[in-house]
Amino acid sequence: MLRGQTDKVTMREITLLSQIRHPNIVSIMALGESDQQLQIIMEYFASFCLYSILFDKTISEQFTLDQDNMKSIAHQNSMALTYLHLHSPQIIHRDVKPSNVLVNRNFLVKLCDLGLGKCEMLQNSLVSTIKGGMCGTHMYMAPEIFLQRKGATAACDVSSFG
């Protein structure tokens, strides 16, 4: 997207997301422009996504997913969501799923891909502006989003987390 074509709402969202600092959320480190393209530079976090740890045998063999480690992953992910939901303005992730949860070898967890995030104070979010409404991954969507086409709320993130 050309910077000149980036609307004000999108730039406000990106700026807000770049200010988020939580140990369990991948941070936006800088914003820039290269060849007239908006560049978002993210924190580097050497990890695997939770989906791969759970379902890819070559990766899952590298992790010991005992009850304590699974509790820790869930707890850290819930801390990230709580931070977003209590943020002012409230931020709703809208695509909580195992592939957006990163886990390193020490079982430190970081929630990523806030690209679908919706800031409560902004009527038009980045994705709803571009795609016209419903966003997220169907398999992890809260029923009220998928079936009733209602707007996303913090409760929808909690449903997806579950």
Short mmCIF file of C-alpha atoms in Angstrom, two decimals:
data_model
loop_
_atom_site.label_atom_id
_atom_site.label_comp_id
_atom_site.label_asym_id
_atom_site.label_seq_id
_atom_site.Cartn_x
_atom_site.Cartn_y
_atom_site.Cartn_z
CA MET A 1 0.00 0.00 0.00
CA LEU A 2 1.50 3.33 -0.98
CA ARG A 3 1.99 5.65 1.96
CA GLY A 4 0.14 8.40 0.10
CA GLN A 5 -2.82 6.04 -0.28
CA THR A 6 -2.78 4.92 3.35
CA ASP A 7 -5.88 6.42 4.92
CA LYS A 8 -5.85 8.27 8.23
CA VAL A 9 -7.72 5.52 10.11
CA THR A 10 -5.19 2.89 9.02
CA MET A 11 -2.26 5.10 10.02
CA ARG A 12 -3.85 5.77 13.44
CA GLU A 13 -4.28 2.02 13.99
CA ILE A 14 -0.71 1.22 12.95
CA THR A 15 0.59 4.01 15.19
CA LEU A 16 -1.48 2.74 18.13
CA LEU A 17 -0.35 -0.86 17.59
CA SER A 18 3.28 0.32 17.44
CA GLN A 19 2.90 1.67 20.99
CA ILE A 20 1.84 -1.68 22.48
CA ARG A 21 4.50 -3.08 24.81
CA HIS A 22 3.83 -6.36 26.56
CA PRO A 23 6.20 -9.29 27.13
CA ASN A 24 3.71 -11.67 25.48
CA ILE A 25 2.96 -9.63 22.34
CA VAL A 26 5.27 -9.23 19.34
CA SER A 27 6.10 -5.53 19.14
CA ILE A 28 6.21 -3.21 16.18
CA MET A 29 9.69 -1.73 16.42
CA ALA A 30 9.57 0.89 13.67
CA LEU A 31 7.59 2.23 10.78
CA GLY A 32 9.24 3.28 7.57
CA GLU A 33 8.91 3.71 3.87
CA SER A 34 10.83 2.04 1.06
CA ASP A 35 10.09 2.42 -2.63
CA GLN A 36 6.87 4.25 -1.73
CA GLN A 37 5.72 1.23 0.32
CA LEU A 38 4.81 1.41 3.98
CA GLN A 39 7.18 -0.84 5.95
CA ILE A 40 6.41 -2.25 9.39
CA ILE A 41 9.44 -3.63 11.23
CA MET A 42 8.53 -6.22 13.87
CA GLU A 43 10.43 -7.57 16.85
CA TYR A 44 12.44 -10.69 16.05
CA PHE A 45 11.39 -13.68 18.14
CA ALA A 46 13.07 -17.03 17.42
CA SER A 47 10.20 -19.44 17.87
CA PHE A 48 7.70 -21.84 16.36
CA CYS A 49 3.99 -21.25 16.09
CA LEU A 50 1.85 -23.25 18.49
CA TYR A 51 0.09 -24.92 15.56
CA SER A 52 3.40 -26.45 14.41
CA ILE A 53 4.30 -27.52 17.92
CA LEU A 54 0.97 -29.30 18.26
CA PHE A 55 0.62 -30.84 14.79
CA ASP A 56 4.00 -31.04 13.03
CA LYS A 57 5.77 -34.18 14.28
CA THR A 58 9.30 -32.97 13.43
CA ILE A 59 8.75 -29.81 15.47
CA SER A 60 6.65 -31.29 18.28
CA GLU A 61 9.44 -33.79 19.04
CA GLN A 62 11.62 -30.81 20.05
CA PHE A 63 9.17 -29.72 22.76
CA THR A 64 8.02 -31.40 25.96
CA LEU A 65 4.37 -30.47 26.18
CA ASP A 66 3.66 -31.59 29.71
CA GLN A 67 0.79 -30.18 31.74
CA ASP A 68 2.91 -27.39 33.27
CA ASN A 69 4.16 -26.20 29.88
CA MET A 70 0.65 -26.26 28.42
CA LYS A 71 -0.66 -24.25 31.39
CA SER A 72 2.16 -21.75 30.94
CA ILE A 73 1.39 -21.31 27.23
CA ALA A 74 -2.31 -20.75 27.98
CA HIS A 75 -1.55 -18.37 30.85
CA GLN A 76 0.86 -16.23 28.84
CA ASN A 77 -1.53 -16.06 25.90
CA SER A 78 -4.37 -15.03 28.23
CA MET A 79 -2.14 -12.31 29.72
CA ALA A 80 -1.54 -10.89 26.22
CA LEU A 81 -5.27 -10.88 25.46
CA THR A 82 -6.07 -9.30 28.83
CA TYR A 83 -3.57 -6.54 28.11
CA LEU A 84 -5.16 -5.84 24.72
CA HIS A 85 -8.69 -5.92 26.11
CA LEU A 86 -7.84 -3.59 29.02
CA HIS A 87 -5.85 -1.22 26.81
CA SER A 88 -7.34 2.23 26.26
CA PRO A 89 -8.66 2.22 23.62
CA GLN A 90 -9.56 -1.48 23.80
CA ILE A 91 -7.91 -3.64 21.15
CA ILE A 92 -9.63 -6.77 19.89
CA HIS A 93 -7.30 -9.21 18.13
CA ARG A 94 -10.00 -10.90 15.95
CA ASP A 95 -7.79 -13.79 14.80
CA VAL A 96 -6.67 -15.69 17.90
CA LYS A 97 -5.53 -19.15 16.75
CA PRO A 98 -2.57 -21.50 17.31
CA SER A 99 -0.66 -20.20 14.29
CA ASN A 100 -0.72 -16.67 15.80
CA VAL A 101 0.77 -17.85 19.09
CA LEU A 102 4.56 -18.09 19.00
CA VAL A 103 6.47 -20.25 21.48
CA ASN A 104 10.24 -20.40 21.91
CA ARG A 105 12.29 -23.26 23.32
CA ASN A 106 12.03 -21.80 26.84
CA PHE A 107 8.22 -21.73 26.52
CA LEU A 108 8.06 -17.96 26.35
CA VAL A 109 4.89 -17.08 24.42
CA LYS A 110 4.17 -14.10 22.17
CA LEU A 111 0.88 -13.34 20.47
CA CYS A 112 1.41 -12.07 16.95
CA ASP A 113 -0.41 -10.95 13.82
CA LEU A 114 -2.34 -8.00 15.15
CA GLY A 115 -2.98 -7.05 11.53
CA LEU A 116 -6.65 -7.85 12.01
CA GLY A 117 -6.78 -6.03 15.32
CA LYS A 118 -9.64 -3.60 15.81
CA CYS A 119 -9.32 -0.56 18.02
CA GLU A 120 -12.62 0.14 19.72
CA MET A 121 -12.42 3.91 19.31
CA LEU A 122 -11.97 3.66 15.53
CA GLN A 123 -15.14 2.90 13.62
CA ASN A 124 -13.33 1.52 10.56
CA SER A 125 -10.56 -0.95 11.21
CA LEU A 126 -7.81 -1.80 8.76
CA VAL A 127 -9.38 -5.05 7.60
CA SER A 128 -13.03 -4.11 7.78
CA THR A 129 -12.21 -1.10 5.63
CA ILE A 130 -10.50 -3.28 3.03
CA LYS A 131 -12.61 -6.44 3.10
CA GLY A 132 -15.95 -5.11 4.23
CA GLY A 133 -16.53 -6.67 7.62
CA MET A 134 -16.09 -10.23 8.86
CA CYS A 135 -12.49 -11.17 9.40
CA GLY A 136 -10.55 -13.90 11.12
CA THR A 137 -10.17 -17.62 10.55
CA HIS A 138 -13.49 -19.44 10.29
CA MET A 139 -12.45 -22.47 12.33
CA TYR A 140 -11.56 -20.25 15.32
CA MET A 141 -14.29 -17.62 14.99
CA ALA A 142 -16.80 -17.03 17.74
CA PRO A 143 -20.27 -18.24 16.70
CA GLU A 144 -21.74 -14.74 16.88
CA ILE A 145 -19.26 -13.59 14.24
CA PHE A 146 -19.48 -16.59 11.94
CA LEU A 147 -23.20 -17.36 12.16
CA GLN A 148 -24.84 -14.08 13.13
CA ARG A 149 -22.35 -11.69 11.49
CA LYS A 150 -22.15 -9.53 14.61
CA GLY A 151 -19.26 -7.20 15.35
CA ALA A 152 -16.16 -8.47 17.14
CA THR A 153 -15.87 -8.00 20.90
CA ALA A 154 -13.35 -9.04 23.54
CA ALA A 155 -15.64 -12.02 24.22
CA CYS A 156 -15.02 -13.17 20.63
CA ASP A 157 -11.27 -13.27 21.34
CA VAL A 158 -11.94 -15.30 24.49
CA SER A 159 -14.07 -17.73 22.47
CA SER A 160 -11.29 -18.13 19.89
CA PHE A 161 -8.71 -18.56 22.66
CA GLY A 162 -10.81 -21.40 24.11
#
